[in-house]
Short mmCIF file of C-alpha atoms in Angstrom, two decimals:
data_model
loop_
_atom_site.label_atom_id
_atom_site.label_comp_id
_atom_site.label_asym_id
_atom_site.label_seq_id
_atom_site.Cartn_x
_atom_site.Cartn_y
_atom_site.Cartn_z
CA UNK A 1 215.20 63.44 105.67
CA UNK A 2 212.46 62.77 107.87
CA UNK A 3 208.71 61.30 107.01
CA UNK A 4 205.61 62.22 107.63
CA UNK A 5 202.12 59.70 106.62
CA UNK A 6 201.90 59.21 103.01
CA UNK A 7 198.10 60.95 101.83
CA UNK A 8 196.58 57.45 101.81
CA UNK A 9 198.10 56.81 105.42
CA UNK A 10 196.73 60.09 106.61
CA UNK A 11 193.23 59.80 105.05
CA UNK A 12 192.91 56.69 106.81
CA UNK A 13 193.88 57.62 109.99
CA UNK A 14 191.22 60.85 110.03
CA UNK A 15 188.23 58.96 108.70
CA UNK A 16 188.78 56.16 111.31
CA UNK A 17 188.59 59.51 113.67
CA UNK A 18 192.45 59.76 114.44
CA UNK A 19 193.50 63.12 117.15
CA UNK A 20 193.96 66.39 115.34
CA UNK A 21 198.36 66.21 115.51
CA UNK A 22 198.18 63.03 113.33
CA UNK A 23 199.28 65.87 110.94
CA UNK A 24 202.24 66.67 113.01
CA UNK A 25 204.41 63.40 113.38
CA UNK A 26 207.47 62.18 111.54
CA UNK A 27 209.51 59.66 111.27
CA UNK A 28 213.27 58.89 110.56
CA UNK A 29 212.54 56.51 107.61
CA UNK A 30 209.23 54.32 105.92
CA UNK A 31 209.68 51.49 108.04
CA UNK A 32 209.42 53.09 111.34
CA UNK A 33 206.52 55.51 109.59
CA UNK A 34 204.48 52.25 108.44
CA UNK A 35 205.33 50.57 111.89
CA UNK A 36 203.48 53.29 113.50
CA UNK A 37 200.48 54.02 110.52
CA UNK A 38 199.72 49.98 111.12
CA UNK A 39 199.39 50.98 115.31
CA UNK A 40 197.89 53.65 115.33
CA UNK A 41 195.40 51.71 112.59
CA UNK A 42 194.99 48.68 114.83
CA UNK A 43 194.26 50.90 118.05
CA UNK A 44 191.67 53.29 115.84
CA UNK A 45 189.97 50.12 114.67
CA UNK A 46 189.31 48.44 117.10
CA UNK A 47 187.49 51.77 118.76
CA UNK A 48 185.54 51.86 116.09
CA UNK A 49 184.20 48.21 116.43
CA UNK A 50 183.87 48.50 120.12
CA UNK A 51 181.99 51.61 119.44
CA UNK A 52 179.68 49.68 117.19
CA UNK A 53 179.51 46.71 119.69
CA UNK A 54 177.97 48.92 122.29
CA UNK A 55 175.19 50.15 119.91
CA UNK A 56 173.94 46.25 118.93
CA UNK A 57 173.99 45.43 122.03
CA UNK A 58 173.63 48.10 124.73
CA UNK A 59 172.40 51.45 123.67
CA UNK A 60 170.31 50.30 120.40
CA UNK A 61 169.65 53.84 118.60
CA UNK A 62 172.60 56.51 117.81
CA UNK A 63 173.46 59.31 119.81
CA UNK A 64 172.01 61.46 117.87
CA UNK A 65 168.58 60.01 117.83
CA UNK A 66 168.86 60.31 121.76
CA UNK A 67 169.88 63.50 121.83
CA UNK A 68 166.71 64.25 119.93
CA UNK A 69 164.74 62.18 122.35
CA UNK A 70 165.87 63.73 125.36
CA UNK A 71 165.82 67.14 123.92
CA UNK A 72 161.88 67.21 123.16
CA UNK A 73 161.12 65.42 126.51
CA UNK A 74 163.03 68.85 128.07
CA UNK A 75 161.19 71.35 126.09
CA UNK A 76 158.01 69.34 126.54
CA UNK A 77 158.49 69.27 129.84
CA UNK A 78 158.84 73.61 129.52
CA UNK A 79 155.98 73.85 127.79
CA UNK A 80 156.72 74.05 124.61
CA UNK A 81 154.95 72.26 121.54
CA UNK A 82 156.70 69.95 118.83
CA UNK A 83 155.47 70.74 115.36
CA UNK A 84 156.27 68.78 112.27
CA UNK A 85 156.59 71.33 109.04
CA UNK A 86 157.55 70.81 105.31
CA UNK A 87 161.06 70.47 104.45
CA UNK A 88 159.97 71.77 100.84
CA UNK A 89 159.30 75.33 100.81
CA UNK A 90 158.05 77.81 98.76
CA UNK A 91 160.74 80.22 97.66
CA UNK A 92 158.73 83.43 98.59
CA UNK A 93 159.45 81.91 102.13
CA UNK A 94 163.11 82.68 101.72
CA UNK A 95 162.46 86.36 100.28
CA UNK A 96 160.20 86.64 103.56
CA UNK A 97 163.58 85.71 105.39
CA UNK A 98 165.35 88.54 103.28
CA UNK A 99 167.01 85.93 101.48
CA UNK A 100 167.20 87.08 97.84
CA UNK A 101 169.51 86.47 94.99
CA UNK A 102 172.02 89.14 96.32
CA UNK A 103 172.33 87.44 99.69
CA UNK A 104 175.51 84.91 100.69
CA UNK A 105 173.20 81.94 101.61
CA UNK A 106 171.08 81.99 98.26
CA UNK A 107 174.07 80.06 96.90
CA UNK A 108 173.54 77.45 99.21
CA UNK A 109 170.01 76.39 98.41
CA UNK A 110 168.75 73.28 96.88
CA UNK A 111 166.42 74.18 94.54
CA UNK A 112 163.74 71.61 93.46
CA UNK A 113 162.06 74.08 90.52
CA UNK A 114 162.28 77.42 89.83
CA UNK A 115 159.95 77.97 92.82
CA UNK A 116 160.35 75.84 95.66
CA UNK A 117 163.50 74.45 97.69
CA UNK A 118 164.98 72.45 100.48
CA UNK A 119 164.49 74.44 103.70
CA UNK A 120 168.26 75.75 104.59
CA UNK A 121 166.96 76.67 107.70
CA UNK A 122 163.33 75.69 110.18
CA UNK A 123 162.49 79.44 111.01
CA UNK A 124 160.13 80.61 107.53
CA UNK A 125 158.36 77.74 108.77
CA UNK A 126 157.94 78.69 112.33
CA UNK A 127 157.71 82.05 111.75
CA UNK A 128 154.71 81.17 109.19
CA UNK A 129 152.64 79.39 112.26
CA UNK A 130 153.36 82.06 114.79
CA UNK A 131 151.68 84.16 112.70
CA UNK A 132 148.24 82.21 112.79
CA UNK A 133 148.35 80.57 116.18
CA UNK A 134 148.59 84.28 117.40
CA UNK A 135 144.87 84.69 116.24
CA UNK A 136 144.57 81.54 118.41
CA UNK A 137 146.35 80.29 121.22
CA UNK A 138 147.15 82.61 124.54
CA UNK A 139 150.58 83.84 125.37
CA UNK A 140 153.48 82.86 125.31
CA UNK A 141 153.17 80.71 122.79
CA UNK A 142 156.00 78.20 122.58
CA UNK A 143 156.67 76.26 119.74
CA UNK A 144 159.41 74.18 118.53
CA UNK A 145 160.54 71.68 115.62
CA UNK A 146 163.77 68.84 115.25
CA UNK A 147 164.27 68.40 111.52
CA UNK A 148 166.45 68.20 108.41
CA UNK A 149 168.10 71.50 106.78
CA UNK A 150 170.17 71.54 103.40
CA UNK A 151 173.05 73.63 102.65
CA UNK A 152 175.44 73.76 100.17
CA UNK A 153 178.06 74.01 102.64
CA UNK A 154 180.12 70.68 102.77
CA UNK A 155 183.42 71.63 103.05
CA UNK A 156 184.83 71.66 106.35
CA UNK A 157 185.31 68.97 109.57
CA UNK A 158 181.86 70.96 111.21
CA UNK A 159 179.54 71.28 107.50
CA UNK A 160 177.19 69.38 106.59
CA UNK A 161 175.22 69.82 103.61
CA UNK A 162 172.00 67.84 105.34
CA UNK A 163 171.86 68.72 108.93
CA UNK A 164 169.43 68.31 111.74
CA UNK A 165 168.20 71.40 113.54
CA UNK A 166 166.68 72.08 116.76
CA UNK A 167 164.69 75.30 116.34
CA UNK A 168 162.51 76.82 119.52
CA UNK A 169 160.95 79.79 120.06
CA UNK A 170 159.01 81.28 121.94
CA UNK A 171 156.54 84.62 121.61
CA UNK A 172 154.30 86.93 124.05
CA UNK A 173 157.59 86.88 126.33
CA UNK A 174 157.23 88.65 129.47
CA UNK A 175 159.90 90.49 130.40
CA UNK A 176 163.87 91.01 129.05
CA UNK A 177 164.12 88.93 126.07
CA UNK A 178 168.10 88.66 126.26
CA UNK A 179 167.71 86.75 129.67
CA UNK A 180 164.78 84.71 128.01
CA UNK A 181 167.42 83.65 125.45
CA UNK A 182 170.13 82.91 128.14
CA UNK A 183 167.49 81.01 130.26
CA UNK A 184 166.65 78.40 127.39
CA UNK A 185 170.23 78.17 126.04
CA UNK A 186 170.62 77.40 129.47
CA UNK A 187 167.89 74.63 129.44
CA UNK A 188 168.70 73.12 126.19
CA UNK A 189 172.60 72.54 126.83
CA UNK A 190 172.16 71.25 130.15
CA UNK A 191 169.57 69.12 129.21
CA UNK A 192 172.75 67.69 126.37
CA UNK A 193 175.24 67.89 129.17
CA UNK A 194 177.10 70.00 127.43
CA UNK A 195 179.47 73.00 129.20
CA UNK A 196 178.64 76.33 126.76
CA UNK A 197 179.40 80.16 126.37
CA UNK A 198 177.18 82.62 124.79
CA UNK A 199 179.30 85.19 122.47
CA UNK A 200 177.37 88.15 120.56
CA UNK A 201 177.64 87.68 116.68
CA UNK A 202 176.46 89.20 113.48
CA UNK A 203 173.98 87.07 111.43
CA UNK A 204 173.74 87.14 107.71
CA UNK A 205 170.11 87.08 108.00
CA UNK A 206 169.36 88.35 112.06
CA UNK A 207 172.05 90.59 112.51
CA UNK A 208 173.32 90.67 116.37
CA UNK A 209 172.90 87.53 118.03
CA UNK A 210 173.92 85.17 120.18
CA UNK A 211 175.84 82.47 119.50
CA UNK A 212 176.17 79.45 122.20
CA UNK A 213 179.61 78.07 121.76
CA UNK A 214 180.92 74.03 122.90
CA UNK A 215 184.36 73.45 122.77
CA UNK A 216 185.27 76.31 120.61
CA UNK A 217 182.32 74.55 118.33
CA UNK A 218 179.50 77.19 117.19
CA UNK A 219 176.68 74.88 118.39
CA UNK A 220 173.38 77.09 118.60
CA UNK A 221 172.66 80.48 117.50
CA UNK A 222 169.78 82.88 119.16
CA UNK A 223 167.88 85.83 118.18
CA UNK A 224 165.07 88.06 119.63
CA UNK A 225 162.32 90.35 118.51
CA UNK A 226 160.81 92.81 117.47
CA UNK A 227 162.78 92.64 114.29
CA UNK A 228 162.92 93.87 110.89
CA UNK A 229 161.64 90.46 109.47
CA UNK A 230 158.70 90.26 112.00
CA UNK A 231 156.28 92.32 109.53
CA UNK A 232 156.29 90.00 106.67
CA UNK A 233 154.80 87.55 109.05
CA UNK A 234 152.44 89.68 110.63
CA UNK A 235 154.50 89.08 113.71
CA UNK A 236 153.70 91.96 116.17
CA UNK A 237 154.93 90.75 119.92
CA UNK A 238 158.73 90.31 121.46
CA UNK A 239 159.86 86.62 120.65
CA UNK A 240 162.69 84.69 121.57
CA UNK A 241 164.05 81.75 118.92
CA UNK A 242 167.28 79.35 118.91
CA UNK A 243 168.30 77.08 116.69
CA UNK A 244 171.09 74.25 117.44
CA UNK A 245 172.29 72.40 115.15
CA UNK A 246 172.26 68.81 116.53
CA UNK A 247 175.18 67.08 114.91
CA UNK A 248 177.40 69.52 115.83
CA UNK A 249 176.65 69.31 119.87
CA UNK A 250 176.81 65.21 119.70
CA UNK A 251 180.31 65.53 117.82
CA UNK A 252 181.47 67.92 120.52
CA UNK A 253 179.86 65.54 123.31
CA UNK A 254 181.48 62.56 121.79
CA UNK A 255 184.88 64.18 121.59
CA UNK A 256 184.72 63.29 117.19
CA UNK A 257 187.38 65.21 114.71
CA UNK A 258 184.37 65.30 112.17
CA UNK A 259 180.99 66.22 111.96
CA UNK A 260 180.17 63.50 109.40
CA UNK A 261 180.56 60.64 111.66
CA UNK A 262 177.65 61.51 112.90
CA UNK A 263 175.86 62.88 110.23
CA UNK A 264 173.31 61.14 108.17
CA UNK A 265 175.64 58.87 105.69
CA UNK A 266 176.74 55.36 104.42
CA UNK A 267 179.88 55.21 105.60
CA UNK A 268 179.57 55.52 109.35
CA UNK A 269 176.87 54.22 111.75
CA UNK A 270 176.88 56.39 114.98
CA UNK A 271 180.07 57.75 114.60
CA UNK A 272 181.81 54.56 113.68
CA UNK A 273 183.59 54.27 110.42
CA UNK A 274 182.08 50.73 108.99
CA UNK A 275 184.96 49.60 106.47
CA UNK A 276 187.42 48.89 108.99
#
């Protein structure tokens, strides 16, 4: 009868960031299974402490904290402004968003009292200064934010239930608002160096949008107005918004199994598993 890695072998393996068809090998008996578990171990190890090497003493801040860096110099360098916004919000921010107790996502927030929450997403926010900087600034205005989101979404190799979001958008667009969207998809993944496609979805909250997809990876998803939401915001002019989610493009540019080796956590330290 042949072997495959006992459950201790295997949950090893993936959280020291072992290929996906770890899953798939077997073995004639234990002792060539545990020759090839201590290996593969060895090999996986010391990746992970060469990986940590580089950061003490070549590269200094994680991946992710560079993607952020070269991600607002980009949309600086477009024109668009960085705000800095609550991550507590009120909860009639998320019935703005059409998020009510009947909708899927309402689950998924972190509730802090009966009336306020962890943000789940950046846009009530943004959506809440487009609507006064259009009594003040001329058009387009261009806005965006890099923060955390929470979600009650943890399950899974790509969930995380804190996450960091890019979210831009822009408002007062001249001209086709679908090539707008393509244009700074365009922008912000090439700016990551990171090959894309753009897909049309349904959103739980948006409906039809776009999604920009990385390695089969749902990295960014984009929207356009008018929309139905607009007039709770007093939002009256076409926009364009995206939001990326940021841990999900550096585990796609890094080539990780797992989302949390590069999320915020204890464990790892820029994608490298620390009790090794």
């Amino acid at each position: 009868m042949k072997l495959a890695f006992t459950v201790t072998q295997k949950q090893r393996l993936i959280e020291l960031d072992a290929a996906e068809g770890i899953d798939g090998l077997v073995f004639i008996n234990a002792q060539e299974r545990d020759h090839s578990f201590k290996k593969i171990n060895q090999e996986l190890v010391l990746k992970n402490k060469e990986r940590l090497e580089r950061l003490r003493s070549e590269r200094l801040r994680p991946s992710i904290r560079e993607l952020e860096q070269i991600l607002v110099n980009c949309l600086n360098r477009a024109g668009f402004v960085e705000v800095n916004t609550p991550t507590t919000i009120a909860k009639e921010m998320l019935v703005k968003m059409g998020i009510t107790a009947e909708h899927p996502l309402w689950n998924q927030v972190y509730w802090t009292d009966k009336n306020s929450c962890l943000r789940p997403m950046l846009a009530p926010n943004l959506y809440y200064l487009l609507g006064r900087l259009a009594k003040i600034w001329p058009r387009p205005i261009r806005i965006f934010e890099i923060g955390q989101c929470f979600r009650k979404e943890s399950k899974g190799a790509k969930h995380l239930s804190e996450f960091t979001m890019l979210n831009l958008v822009e408002m007062g667009t001249a001209g086709d608002t679908g090539e707008r969207l393509a244009e700074l998809a365009d922008l912000v993944m090439n700016a990551a160096g990171l090959p894309y496609s753009l897909d049309a979805e349904d959103s739980e909250v948006y409906g039809d949008t776009t999604d920009v997809m990385a390695d089969n990876v749902e990295i960014a998803s984009g929207a356009t107005g008018p929309h139905p939401l607009d007039g709770s915001w007093n939002i009256t002019e076409p926009w364009v918004g995206l939001g990326f989610g940021l841990e999900r493009m550096v585990m796609v540019k890094e080539g990780f199994q797992n989302i949390r080796r590069v999320g915020r956590g204890l464990m790892y330290l820029d994608g490298a598993r620390l009790n090794i």
